[in-house]
Short mmCIF file of C-alpha atoms in Angstrom, two decimals:
data_model
loop_
_atom_site.label_atom_id
_atom_site.label_comp_id
_atom_site.label_asym_id
_atom_site.label_seq_id
_atom_site.Cartn_x
_atom_site.Cartn_y
_atom_site.Cartn_z
CA MET P 9 -17.70 -6.79 18.63
CA GLN P 10 -15.32 -8.04 15.91
CA GLN P 11 -18.51 -9.49 14.01
CA ALA P 12 -20.51 -6.68 15.28
CA ILE P 13 -17.63 -3.50 13.36
CA LEU P 14 -17.67 -5.40 10.08
CA SER P 15 -20.62 -6.82 9.29
CA ASP P 16 -23.87 -5.50 7.61
CA ASP P 17 -25.83 -8.11 9.41
CA GLU P 18 -28.80 -5.62 11.64
CA LYS P 19 -28.74 -8.54 13.77
CA ILE P 20 -25.54 -8.05 15.46
CA LYS P 21 -24.86 -4.22 15.97
CA PRO P 22 -28.33 -4.28 18.74
CA ILE P 23 -26.79 -7.80 20.29
CA PHE P 24 -23.09 -5.99 21.16
CA LEU P 25 -24.22 -3.12 22.29
CA GLN P 26 -26.03 -4.62 25.61
CA SER P 27 -22.53 -5.17 26.34
CA ILE P 28 -21.67 -1.44 26.81
CA ASN P 29 -22.68 0.81 28.52
CA GLU P 30 -24.47 4.55 28.17
CA PRO P 31 -22.17 7.10 27.27
CA PRO P 32 -22.64 10.16 28.86
CA LEU P 33 -23.53 13.10 26.39
CA HIS P 34 -24.46 10.45 23.16
CA SER P 35 -25.60 7.32 22.26
CA LYS P 36 -24.55 3.64 22.77
CA ASN P 37 -25.07 3.11 18.40
CA ASP P 38 -22.99 6.25 17.89
CA ALA P 39 -20.28 5.28 20.21
CA PHE P 40 -20.21 2.73 19.00
CA GLY P 41 -19.80 4.20 15.32
CA VAL P 42 -16.56 5.99 16.43
CA TYR P 43 -14.90 2.24 16.15
CA TYR P 44 -17.65 0.99 13.17
CA ASN P 45 -16.73 3.89 11.20
CA GLY P 46 -13.49 4.00 11.54
CA TYR P 47 -12.22 0.94 10.24
CA ARG P 48 -13.83 1.50 7.35
CA ARG P 49 -12.38 5.53 6.88
CA ARG P 50 -8.96 4.07 8.07
CA LEU P 51 -8.42 1.37 5.70
CA ALA P 52 -10.47 3.63 2.54
CA GLU P 53 -8.29 5.51 3.55
CA PHE P 54 -5.10 3.14 3.16
CA LEU P 55 -6.58 3.04 -0.12
CA SER P 56 -6.80 5.62 -1.57
CA ASN P 57 -3.26 7.42 -0.67
CA ASP P 58 -1.99 3.90 -2.12
CA TYR P 59 -4.39 4.65 -5.39
CA PRO P 60 -4.19 8.37 -5.79
CA VAL P 61 -4.73 8.03 -9.94
CA LEU P 62 -6.27 4.61 -10.51
CA ARG P 63 -9.07 7.63 -7.76
CA ASN P 64 -8.58 9.93 -10.50
CA ILE P 65 -9.48 7.32 -13.75
CA LEU P 66 -11.80 6.31 -12.58
CA GLY P 67 -13.75 9.43 -10.13
CA ASP P 68 -15.10 9.29 -6.00
CA GLU P 69 -17.60 7.30 -6.68
CA SER P 70 -16.60 4.83 -8.68
CA PHE P 71 -12.89 4.39 -6.36
CA GLY P 72 -15.32 4.56 -3.87
CA HIS P 73 -17.45 2.07 -4.81
CA VAL P 74 -14.33 -0.83 -5.57
CA VAL P 75 -12.93 0.70 -2.37
CA GLU P 76 -16.64 -0.70 -0.07
CA ASN P 77 -16.58 -4.17 -2.10
CA TYR P 78 -12.66 -4.63 -0.48
CA ILE P 79 -13.43 -4.16 2.96
CA ASN P 80 -15.63 -5.26 2.98
CA ILE P 81 -14.81 -8.76 1.24
CA CYS P 82 -10.61 -8.08 2.28
CA PRO P 83 -10.51 -7.77 5.46
CA SER P 84 -6.92 -7.14 5.99
CA LYS P 85 -5.00 -10.16 7.39
CA ASN P 86 -1.87 -8.60 7.82
CA TYR P 87 -1.10 -6.36 11.12
CA ASN P 88 1.02 -4.17 9.05
CA ALA P 89 -1.73 -1.81 7.54
CA ARG P 90 0.90 -1.58 4.73
CA TRP P 91 0.28 -4.13 2.89
CA TYR P 92 -3.54 -3.68 3.24
CA SER P 93 -3.67 -1.84 -0.14
CA SER P 94 -1.33 -4.50 -2.01
CA GLY P 95 -4.85 -6.66 -2.29
CA LEU P 96 -6.91 -3.90 -4.87
CA VAL P 97 -4.90 -4.95 -8.13
CA ASP P 98 -5.67 -9.09 -7.63
CA PHE P 99 -8.73 -8.69 -6.56
CA MET P 100 -10.24 -6.28 -9.64
CA ARG P 101 -8.63 -8.99 -11.67
CA ASN P 102 -11.13 -11.20 -10.00
CA HIS P 103 -14.31 -9.55 -9.50
CA ALA P 104 -16.88 -7.82 -12.06
CA PRO P 105 -16.90 -5.72 -12.90
CA TRP P 106 -13.70 -3.95 -12.20
CA ARG P 107 -12.22 -6.93 -14.15
CA GLU P 108 -13.11 -5.96 -16.83
CA GLU P 109 -11.31 -3.07 -16.84
CA ARG P 110 -8.12 -3.70 -18.06
CA VAL P 111 -7.03 0.01 -18.23
CA ALA P 112 -7.73 0.37 -14.00
CA ILE P 113 -6.34 -2.93 -13.31
CA ASP P 114 -3.48 -1.86 -15.08
CA VAL P 115 -2.87 1.90 -13.30
CA ALA P 116 -3.57 0.34 -9.76
CA GLN P 117 -0.67 -2.17 -10.94
CA PHE P 118 1.37 0.39 -12.58
CA GLU P 119 1.35 2.78 -8.54
CA LYS P 120 0.63 -0.69 -6.60
CA CYS P 121 4.76 -1.79 -8.46
CA LEU P 122 5.89 1.52 -7.43
CA ALA P 123 5.03 1.15 -3.43
CA ASP P 124 5.70 -3.18 -3.58
CA SER P 125 9.76 -1.43 -4.30
CA PHE P 126 9.46 1.36 -2.00
CA ASP P 127 9.93 -1.10 0.75
CA ALA P 128 11.64 -4.01 -1.10
CA LYS P 129 14.68 -5.57 1.01
CA ASP P 130 18.06 -4.17 0.29
CA VAL P 131 20.72 -5.57 -1.40
CA GLU P 132 23.93 -4.46 -2.45
CA CYS P 133 23.61 -3.58 -7.12
CA LEU P 134 26.64 -4.80 -8.70
CA ASN P 135 27.99 -2.11 -11.95
CA ILE P 136 29.84 -2.38 -14.66
CA SER P 137 32.77 -3.24 -13.31
CA ALA P 138 32.09 -6.99 -11.85
CA LEU P 139 31.16 -7.82 -15.57
CA GLN P 140 34.94 -6.68 -16.98
CA GLN P 141 36.34 -8.56 -13.46
CA ILE P 142 34.62 -11.98 -15.18
CA ASP P 143 36.87 -13.67 -18.79
CA PRO P 144 34.82 -13.01 -21.62
CA HIS P 145 35.31 -16.69 -22.43
CA GLN P 146 32.78 -16.74 -19.43
CA TRP P 147 30.10 -14.74 -20.25
CA PRO P 148 28.58 -16.70 -22.76
CA GLU P 149 27.73 -18.86 -18.94
CA LEU P 150 26.63 -16.33 -17.16
CA ARG P 151 23.01 -15.38 -15.31
CA PHE P 152 22.06 -13.15 -13.38
CA ARG P 153 20.96 -12.38 -10.27
CA PHE P 154 17.61 -9.54 -10.22
CA HIS P 155 17.65 -6.90 -7.10
CA PRO P 156 14.88 -7.20 -4.95
CA SER P 157 12.78 -4.34 -5.42
CA VAL P 158 12.43 -4.40 -9.58
CA PHE P 159 9.56 -5.84 -11.00
CA LEU P 160 8.30 -6.18 -14.23
CA HIS P 161 5.27 -6.36 -16.19
CA LYS P 162 3.17 -5.37 -19.35
CA LEU P 163 0.85 -3.38 -18.87
CA ALA P 164 -2.08 -1.77 -21.38
CA ALA P 165 -0.17 0.36 -24.07
CA GLU P 166 -0.60 4.61 -22.41
CA THR P 167 -0.55 3.46 -18.74
CA THR P 168 2.68 4.90 -18.25
CA THR P 169 2.15 7.92 -19.98
CA ILE P 170 -1.66 7.54 -17.94
CA TYR P 171 -0.19 7.22 -14.73
CA GLU P 172 2.94 9.82 -15.83
CA THR P 173 -0.35 12.78 -16.56
CA HIS P 174 -1.90 11.50 -12.35
CA GLY P 175 -4.78 10.14 -15.85
CA GLU P 176 -6.85 13.87 -16.22
CA ASN P 177 -7.86 13.66 -19.85
CA PHE P 178 -8.50 9.86 -19.14
CA LEU P 179 -12.11 9.63 -20.19
CA GLU P 180 -12.15 11.91 -22.70
CA ASN P 181 -8.91 10.56 -25.32
CA THR P 182 -9.54 6.96 -23.62
CA THR P 183 -10.86 4.54 -25.74
CA ILE P 184 -10.12 0.11 -25.52
CA ILE P 185 -7.01 0.11 -25.04
CA THR P 186 -6.25 -3.68 -26.82
CA ASN P 187 -1.83 -3.39 -27.20
CA SER P 188 0.41 -2.65 -24.35
CA GLU P 189 3.50 -1.42 -23.06
CA GLY P 190 6.26 -3.72 -21.21
CA VAL P 191 7.36 -1.48 -17.37
CA ILE P 192 9.83 -2.42 -15.46
CA PHE P 193 9.83 -0.56 -11.86
CA TRP P 194 13.38 -0.53 -9.37
CA ARG P 195 15.12 0.96 -6.94
CA LYS P 196 17.32 3.31 -6.95
CA ASN P 197 19.74 5.47 -4.02
CA ASN P 198 16.38 4.75 -2.22
CA LYS P 199 14.66 6.52 -4.89
CA CYS P 200 12.09 4.52 -7.17
CA LEU P 201 12.05 4.03 -10.48
CA TYR P 202 10.04 2.76 -14.20
CA ARG P 203 10.82 2.73 -17.44
CA LYS P 204 9.17 1.44 -21.00
CA VAL P 205 10.94 -1.28 -21.65
CA ASN P 206 10.30 -2.90 -26.56
CA ASP P 207 9.73 -5.80 -26.39
CA ILE P 208 13.33 -7.30 -26.53
CA GLU P 209 13.98 -6.36 -23.90
CA TYR P 210 10.78 -7.55 -21.88
CA LEU P 211 11.57 -10.79 -23.18
CA SER P 212 15.25 -10.24 -22.31
CA LEU P 213 14.48 -9.55 -18.72
CA MET P 214 11.25 -12.68 -17.95
CA GLU P 215 14.46 -14.51 -19.56
CA ALA P 216 17.44 -13.18 -16.64
CA PHE P 217 14.64 -12.93 -14.58
CA SER P 218 14.31 -16.89 -14.74
CA GLU P 219 18.47 -17.13 -14.90
CA MET P 220 18.00 -17.87 -18.87
CA LYS P 221 22.14 -18.01 -19.27
CA PHE P 222 23.47 -15.00 -21.51
CA LYS P 223 23.98 -17.55 -24.05
CA ASP P 224 20.31 -18.48 -24.47
CA ILE P 225 19.47 -14.96 -23.95
CA CYS P 226 20.86 -13.49 -26.86
CA SER P 227 20.11 -16.91 -29.03
CA MET P 228 16.31 -15.78 -28.44
CA VAL P 229 16.21 -12.21 -29.18
CA SER P 230 18.21 -13.12 -32.34
CA TYR P 231 16.11 -15.98 -33.24
CA GLN P 232 13.14 -13.12 -32.49
CA GLN P 233 14.48 -10.16 -33.79
CA ASN P 234 16.46 -10.77 -37.24
CA CYS P 235 19.72 -8.66 -35.43
CA ASN P 236 23.36 -8.54 -37.10
CA ASP P 237 25.25 -7.61 -34.31
CA ILE P 238 23.38 -9.69 -31.54
CA GLU P 239 26.56 -9.25 -29.23
CA GLY P 240 26.23 -5.33 -29.92
CA PHE P 241 22.54 -5.11 -29.05
CA MET P 242 22.39 -7.74 -25.81
CA SER P 243 25.84 -6.51 -25.07
CA SER P 244 24.53 -2.08 -24.08
CA LEU P 245 21.03 -3.79 -22.72
CA LEU P 246 23.62 -5.87 -19.55
CA VAL P 247 25.39 -1.81 -19.69
CA GLN P 248 22.06 -0.35 -19.52
CA TRP P 249 20.86 -3.34 -17.06
CA PHE P 250 24.29 -2.59 -14.70
CA ASN P 251 23.58 0.75 -14.68
CA ASP P 252 20.32 0.87 -13.43
CA SER P 253 21.86 -0.71 -10.58
CA LEU P 254 19.85 -4.07 -11.59
CA ILE P 255 22.31 -7.11 -10.30
CA THR P 256 22.67 -8.59 -7.75
CA GLU P 257 24.51 -11.39 -8.49
CA VAL P 258 26.06 -12.45 -11.38
CA VAL P 259 26.65 -15.93 -11.45
CA ILE P 260 28.73 -18.48 -13.72
CA MET N 15 13.03 -1.00 36.06
CA GLY N 16 15.34 0.06 35.52
CA PHE N 17 14.28 3.25 32.49
CA PRO N 18 16.63 6.00 32.04
CA TYR N 19 14.77 9.91 31.61
CA ILE N 20 15.49 10.63 28.84
CA GLY N 21 14.23 14.32 28.69
CA CYS N 22 11.47 15.74 25.43
CA GLY N 23 10.92 13.17 22.17
CA LEU N 24 8.96 14.01 19.53
CA GLY N 25 6.90 11.81 17.46
CA LEU N 26 9.10 10.73 13.76
CA ARG N 27 7.13 11.05 10.86
CA PRO N 28 8.48 10.62 7.17
CA THR N 29 7.07 14.55 6.26
CA TYR N 30 10.27 15.73 9.08
CA TYR N 31 12.63 14.10 7.59
CA SER N 32 14.42 16.60 5.87
CA ASP N 33 13.64 19.37 8.90
CA ILE N 34 15.59 17.07 11.51
CA LEU N 35 18.29 15.50 8.95
CA ASN N 36 19.48 18.52 7.51
CA ASN N 37 19.44 20.89 10.83
CA SER N 38 20.08 20.67 14.37
CA VAL N 39 17.16 20.16 16.18
CA ASP N 40 16.76 20.57 19.62
CA VAL N 41 14.90 17.34 20.72
CA ASP N 42 16.54 15.39 23.28
CA TRP N 43 15.16 12.08 21.33
CA PHE N 44 12.27 10.76 18.70
CA GLU N 45 9.31 7.95 18.87
CA ILE N 46 9.34 6.21 16.06
CA ILE N 47 6.24 3.93 14.89
CA SER N 48 7.12 0.58 15.16
CA GLU N 49 5.37 -0.99 12.33
CA ASN N 50 6.13 2.15 9.60
CA TYR N 51 9.53 0.60 9.80
CA MET N 52 8.92 -3.37 9.70
CA VAL N 53 9.45 -3.27 6.33
CA PRO N 54 11.98 -5.17 4.42
CA GLY N 55 14.17 -2.36 3.67
CA GLY N 56 13.97 0.75 1.33
CA ASN N 57 14.32 4.44 2.16
CA PRO N 58 12.30 3.92 5.39
CA LEU N 59 14.66 2.37 7.07
CA ALA N 60 17.47 4.43 5.59
CA MET N 61 15.94 7.14 7.10
CA LEU N 62 15.37 5.79 10.03
CA GLU N 63 19.02 4.73 10.32
CA ARG N 64 20.37 8.28 9.51
CA VAL N 65 18.28 9.79 12.03
CA ARG N 66 19.22 7.13 14.88
CA GLU N 67 22.85 8.14 14.27
CA LYS N 68 21.95 11.50 15.37
CA TYR N 69 19.37 11.02 18.61
CA PRO N 70 17.96 8.43 20.54
CA LEU N 71 14.97 6.39 19.79
CA VAL N 72 12.31 4.64 21.16
CA MET N 73 9.78 2.64 19.55
CA HIS N 74 5.67 2.78 19.75
CA GLY N 75 3.58 -0.14 18.16
CA VAL N 76 -0.11 -0.16 17.11
CA SER N 77 -0.04 -3.54 16.28
CA LEU N 78 0.46 -6.34 19.25
CA SER N 79 -2.79 -6.40 19.37
CA ILE N 80 -2.06 -7.14 23.85
CA ALA N 81 -5.81 -7.61 24.13
CA SER N 82 -6.79 -9.87 22.03
CA THR N 83 -8.03 -13.66 22.26
CA ASP N 84 -5.41 -14.60 19.45
CA PRO N 85 -2.11 -16.23 20.67
CA VAL N 86 0.64 -14.40 20.67
CA ASN N 87 1.66 -12.96 16.64
CA LEU N 88 5.67 -14.53 16.92
CA ASP N 89 5.78 -12.96 13.97
CA TYR N 90 5.56 -10.23 14.22
CA LEU N 91 7.50 -9.88 17.34
CA GLU N 92 9.86 -11.85 15.39
CA GLU N 93 9.90 -8.48 13.86
CA LEU N 94 10.21 -6.76 16.18
CA LYS N 95 12.98 -7.82 17.89
CA SER N 96 15.08 -7.28 14.34
CA LEU N 97 14.49 -3.43 14.32
CA ALA N 98 15.08 -3.32 18.26
CA ASN N 99 18.20 -5.04 17.55
CA ARG N 100 18.99 -2.70 14.86
CA ILE N 101 18.34 0.49 15.95
CA GLU N 102 18.94 -0.26 19.55
CA PRO N 103 16.26 2.10 20.87
CA MET N 104 15.48 3.46 24.83
CA TRP N 105 11.98 1.14 25.17
CA ILE N 106 9.58 -1.01 23.35
CA SER N 107 5.60 0.03 24.13
CA ASP N 108 2.45 -0.36 23.03
CA HIS N 109 -0.76 -0.33 23.50
CA LEU N 110 -3.45 -1.74 26.41
CA ALA N 111 -5.81 -3.11 23.49
CA TRP N 112 -6.61 -5.99 21.04
CA THR N 113 -6.35 -4.65 16.57
CA GLY N 114 -8.48 -8.71 15.87
CA ILE N 115 -9.14 -11.69 16.52
CA GLU N 116 -8.42 -15.32 14.55
CA GLY N 117 -6.10 -13.84 12.09
CA VAL N 118 -7.85 -10.34 10.71
CA ASN N 119 -6.31 -6.87 11.62
CA LEU N 120 -8.67 -4.41 12.11
CA HIS N 121 -5.45 -1.41 12.32
CA ASP N 122 -8.35 0.17 15.61
CA LEU N 123 -6.97 -0.12 19.44
CA LEU N 124 -10.30 -2.21 20.56
CA PRO N 125 -11.17 -1.37 23.62
CA ILE N 126 -11.74 -4.16 26.94
CA PRO N 127 -13.74 -4.55 29.67
CA TYR N 128 -12.12 -5.07 32.92
CA THR N 129 -12.81 -8.28 34.22
CA GLN N 130 -9.43 -10.20 36.46
CA GLU N 131 -10.42 -12.25 33.60
CA ALA N 132 -9.22 -9.93 31.21
CA LEU N 133 -5.93 -9.04 33.43
CA HIS N 134 -4.82 -12.35 34.20
CA HIS N 135 -5.20 -12.85 30.27
CA ILE N 136 -3.36 -9.98 29.86
CA ALA N 137 -0.33 -10.58 32.48
CA GLU N 138 0.45 -13.92 30.91
CA LYS N 139 0.56 -12.24 27.10
CA ILE N 140 2.59 -9.66 28.63
CA ARG N 141 5.29 -12.53 30.08
CA ILE N 142 5.63 -13.87 26.79
CA VAL N 143 5.78 -10.66 24.72
CA GLN N 144 8.71 -8.83 27.06
CA ASP N 145 10.11 -13.07 27.68
CA TYR N 146 10.54 -13.26 23.72
CA LEU N 147 11.63 -9.00 23.44
CA GLU N 148 14.20 -9.97 26.36
CA ARG N 149 13.49 -6.78 27.53
CA PRO N 150 10.28 -5.04 29.88
CA ILE N 151 8.15 -3.73 27.89
CA LEU N 152 5.62 -0.56 28.86
CA ILE N 153 1.73 -0.62 27.88
CA GLU N 154 0.52 2.24 26.92
CA ASN N 155 -3.98 3.29 28.11
CA PRO N 156 -5.80 4.09 24.94
CA SER N 157 -8.99 6.77 24.40
CA THR N 158 -11.48 4.83 24.34
CA TYR N 159 -15.32 5.08 23.31
CA ILE N 160 -17.06 2.95 24.97
CA SER N 161 -16.73 1.37 27.66
CA PHE N 162 -18.18 -2.85 29.31
CA LYS N 163 -21.40 -3.02 31.97
CA GLU N 164 -19.00 -6.56 33.18
CA SER N 165 -15.86 -4.45 33.55
CA GLU N 166 -14.84 -4.74 37.27
CA MET N 167 -12.81 -2.31 38.43
CA ASP N 168 -11.43 0.70 36.88
CA GLU N 169 -8.97 1.54 34.17
CA ALA N 170 -6.67 2.81 36.59
CA ASP N 171 -6.74 -0.16 39.10
CA PHE N 172 -6.13 -2.19 36.21
CA LEU N 173 -3.54 -0.54 35.06
CA ASN N 174 -1.45 -0.77 38.11
CA GLU N 175 -2.04 -3.97 38.71
CA ILE N 176 -0.86 -5.68 34.83
CA CYS N 177 2.83 -3.21 35.59
CA GLU N 178 2.39 -4.87 39.50
CA GLN N 179 1.51 -8.39 38.14
CA GLU N 180 4.04 -7.87 34.94
CA ASN N 181 7.14 -6.02 35.81
CA CYS N 182 6.75 -3.74 32.80
CA SER N 183 6.32 -0.39 32.30
CA LEU N 184 3.63 2.79 31.90
CA LEU N 185 3.25 5.46 28.80
CA LEU N 186 1.22 7.37 30.22
CA ASP N 187 -0.94 9.13 27.78
CA ILE N 188 -2.09 12.61 29.23
CA ASN N 189 -3.75 12.95 26.51
CA ASN N 190 -5.76 9.47 26.57
CA ILE N 191 -7.14 9.87 29.86
CA TYR N 192 -8.90 13.03 29.29
CA VAL N 193 -10.02 11.34 25.94
CA SER N 194 -11.40 9.28 27.96
CA ALA N 195 -12.89 10.88 30.99
CA PHE N 196 -14.35 12.96 28.84
CA ASN N 197 -16.41 10.10 26.61
CA HIS N 198 -16.98 8.13 29.70
CA ASN N 199 -17.67 10.57 32.74
CA PHE N 200 -14.63 10.76 34.61
CA ASP N 201 -12.03 12.77 36.55
CA ALA N 202 -9.13 13.04 35.32
CA VAL N 203 -7.25 13.87 37.71
CA THR N 204 -8.51 11.28 40.07
CA TYR N 205 -6.59 9.05 37.62
CA LEU N 206 -4.06 10.17 37.75
CA ASN N 207 -3.25 10.43 41.51
CA LYS N 208 -4.97 6.76 41.31
CA ILE N 209 -1.99 5.52 38.91
CA GLN N 210 1.66 4.41 40.64
CA PRO N 211 3.94 7.24 40.39
CA ALA N 212 6.72 4.76 39.72
CA ASN N 213 5.30 1.89 37.11
CA VAL N 214 5.41 5.61 34.37
CA VAL N 215 8.02 5.57 32.17
CA GLN N 216 6.79 8.19 29.38
CA MET N 217 4.25 9.90 28.91
CA HIS N 218 2.12 10.87 25.12
CA ILE N 219 0.29 14.45 24.06
CA ALA N 220 -1.22 15.26 21.44
CA GLY N 221 -4.69 16.69 19.88
CA HIS N 222 -7.75 15.61 19.40
CA THR N 223 -10.89 16.08 18.50
CA ASN N 224 -13.84 17.24 19.64
CA TYR N 225 -18.13 16.54 18.40
CA GLY N 226 -18.82 18.37 21.98
CA THR N 227 -20.97 14.32 22.47
CA HIS N 228 -17.63 13.06 22.36
CA ILE N 229 -14.23 13.13 21.90
CA ILE N 230 -11.73 11.14 19.44
CA ASP N 231 -8.50 10.74 19.26
CA THR N 232 -7.58 12.08 16.15
CA HIS N 233 -3.66 13.75 17.60
CA ASP N 234 -4.67 15.86 14.22
CA GLN N 235 -4.79 19.35 16.55
CA SER N 236 -2.82 20.42 18.83
CA VAL N 237 -2.41 19.67 22.83
CA CYS N 238 -5.76 22.39 24.00
CA ASP N 239 -5.68 24.11 26.70
CA ASP N 240 -7.30 21.08 29.75
CA VAL N 241 -4.75 18.87 28.09
CA TRP N 242 -2.07 20.88 29.01
CA ALA N 243 -3.45 21.53 32.42
CA LEU N 244 -3.35 17.97 32.97
CA MET N 245 0.06 17.22 31.70
CA GLU N 246 0.83 20.11 34.52
CA ILE N 247 -0.66 17.44 36.99
CA ALA N 248 1.51 15.12 35.11
CA SER N 249 4.45 15.62 35.16
CA LYS N 250 4.15 17.12 38.89
CA ARG N 251 3.95 13.11 39.64
CA PHE N 252 5.62 11.67 37.39
CA PRO N 253 8.51 13.30 37.36
CA ASN N 254 10.68 10.63 36.50
CA ALA N 255 8.59 10.51 32.76
CA SER N 256 9.75 11.94 30.01
CA PRO N 257 7.68 13.17 27.70
CA MET N 258 6.67 12.83 24.31
CA LEU N 259 3.95 15.27 21.55
CA GLU N 260 2.43 13.92 19.05
CA ARG N 261 0.87 14.25 16.30
CA ASP N 262 -0.01 12.05 12.97
CA ASP N 263 -2.18 14.43 10.82
CA ASN N 264 -3.41 17.39 9.35
CA PHE N 265 0.50 18.17 10.23
CA PRO N 266 2.62 21.42 10.23
CA PRO N 267 5.03 23.38 9.51
CA PHE N 268 8.73 21.84 11.46
CA ILE N 269 8.53 25.31 13.06
CA GLU N 270 5.26 25.24 14.24
CA ILE N 271 5.74 21.60 15.83
CA LYS N 272 9.51 22.47 17.00
CA SER N 273 7.33 25.43 18.83
CA GLU N 274 4.16 23.60 20.53
CA PHE N 275 7.12 20.92 21.49
CA ASP N 276 9.15 23.26 23.34
CA LYS N 277 6.17 24.39 24.98
CA MET N 278 5.76 20.78 26.42
CA ARG N 279 9.33 20.85 27.56
CA LYS N 280 9.23 23.70 28.96
CA THR N 281 5.71 22.39 30.85
CA HIS N 282 7.66 19.14 31.59
CA LEU N 283 10.91 21.24 33.16
CA SER N 284 8.82 23.73 35.59
CA ALA N 285 6.71 21.68 36.81
CA ARG N 286 8.70 19.17 37.36
CA ASP N 287 10.62 21.46 39.20
CA ARG N 288 8.47 22.63 41.44
CA LYS N 289 7.08 19.53 42.45
#
């Protein structure tokens, strides 16, 4: 039965239909169609619900095409339908013609990050007072651990705007985008949040995620950006990270 | 079996969180879809804990796949057990169905042939699940759209036999009986009368979509008159079974769903009294 549902091979279904009874008011084929069509409709609904802006920018026909291909090539392997749609971004990256469509992929990535942030593991975040309890002489040695809901991505420029406008006027206004924008996603008080980050903050966050020591992040930023007040600049970033509830642990 | 009668329940759905949490809703308990809360963290679990502070809960799953020929998914069971330990439900239920084989999940409740071989297979898997969860479970009769030539018994007999062999209980879905009876042309009341009353712990009632030639269990409509009538019969036959109203799509305002719940409660209680 599973093969008959998954496959488009016209030879498989008739073999399966031989094993079932004739229904009273319609055909075996129609009765089996409840399962065959239901499977595709259900998965398409999951994807449509999780990627509303991607659907808007691609249009129903094109979105339907990517969904149909994804369902045919990638049957669900997880017991929880929640995780089925998370594979769509990688699918688009790895399959023509979508792998050429950077903006569409990045809009999908944006929506996936919000979904992943939404139900990421709960871990208590530290506030800035945690830093005040540490001897300032030790600050250069500090490393940081981030909340599981934090995701950082370099996306096509204007991805955030496209998301915020639900993809309205996307076709008219968008040409080939070669620039990028950094975006951080996280959850605070059970609400999913995001904001654009500039190149320096993006780089600092990347290094902080890899648990680079604070002094090394400062050196790296100082090297990258000819900044006179590196301590002040980095302190303000750190305060923002704490205030945003991004940090769960400070390791010396 | 030791499951208590807990009154009348309603499906907990995210669209109704604020109605339920911001008001004192006269519902005896809520049923959750287990998988919706088998997530690492965030708002779903936060909401669930707030509801749990005010109401008893029961857990109803859709992915146990008890009839699959794949081995029992222990990762799934571990997460299910972990959620159960967290919210301490009155009981846990899932369907007499399979959702896929060889690791694939079709996210549907697929039908089985009612044979002795299937019965022994499912009974063994229920035993494994109950041992792992350290509690008996409830099995729900599914809505079906096809039936198999090789079936050796009807669904009611199959369910009675499962309960007898494995000391599990039933979640009897009245709408599913109605849907399957229409789709396979059997008598729903005869089905109800075959089910052993002592096995029935919970009942479901829901809406469906009638396409004339077949009915699909969509849970996106109000309960129809025929199903109300069937529920009245069921409440007389199974007075100790706690009924619950399901709605999973095309959600009306909470006041409407509460009104339908009140109708269910009234129908159920008056049928119990007239037993």
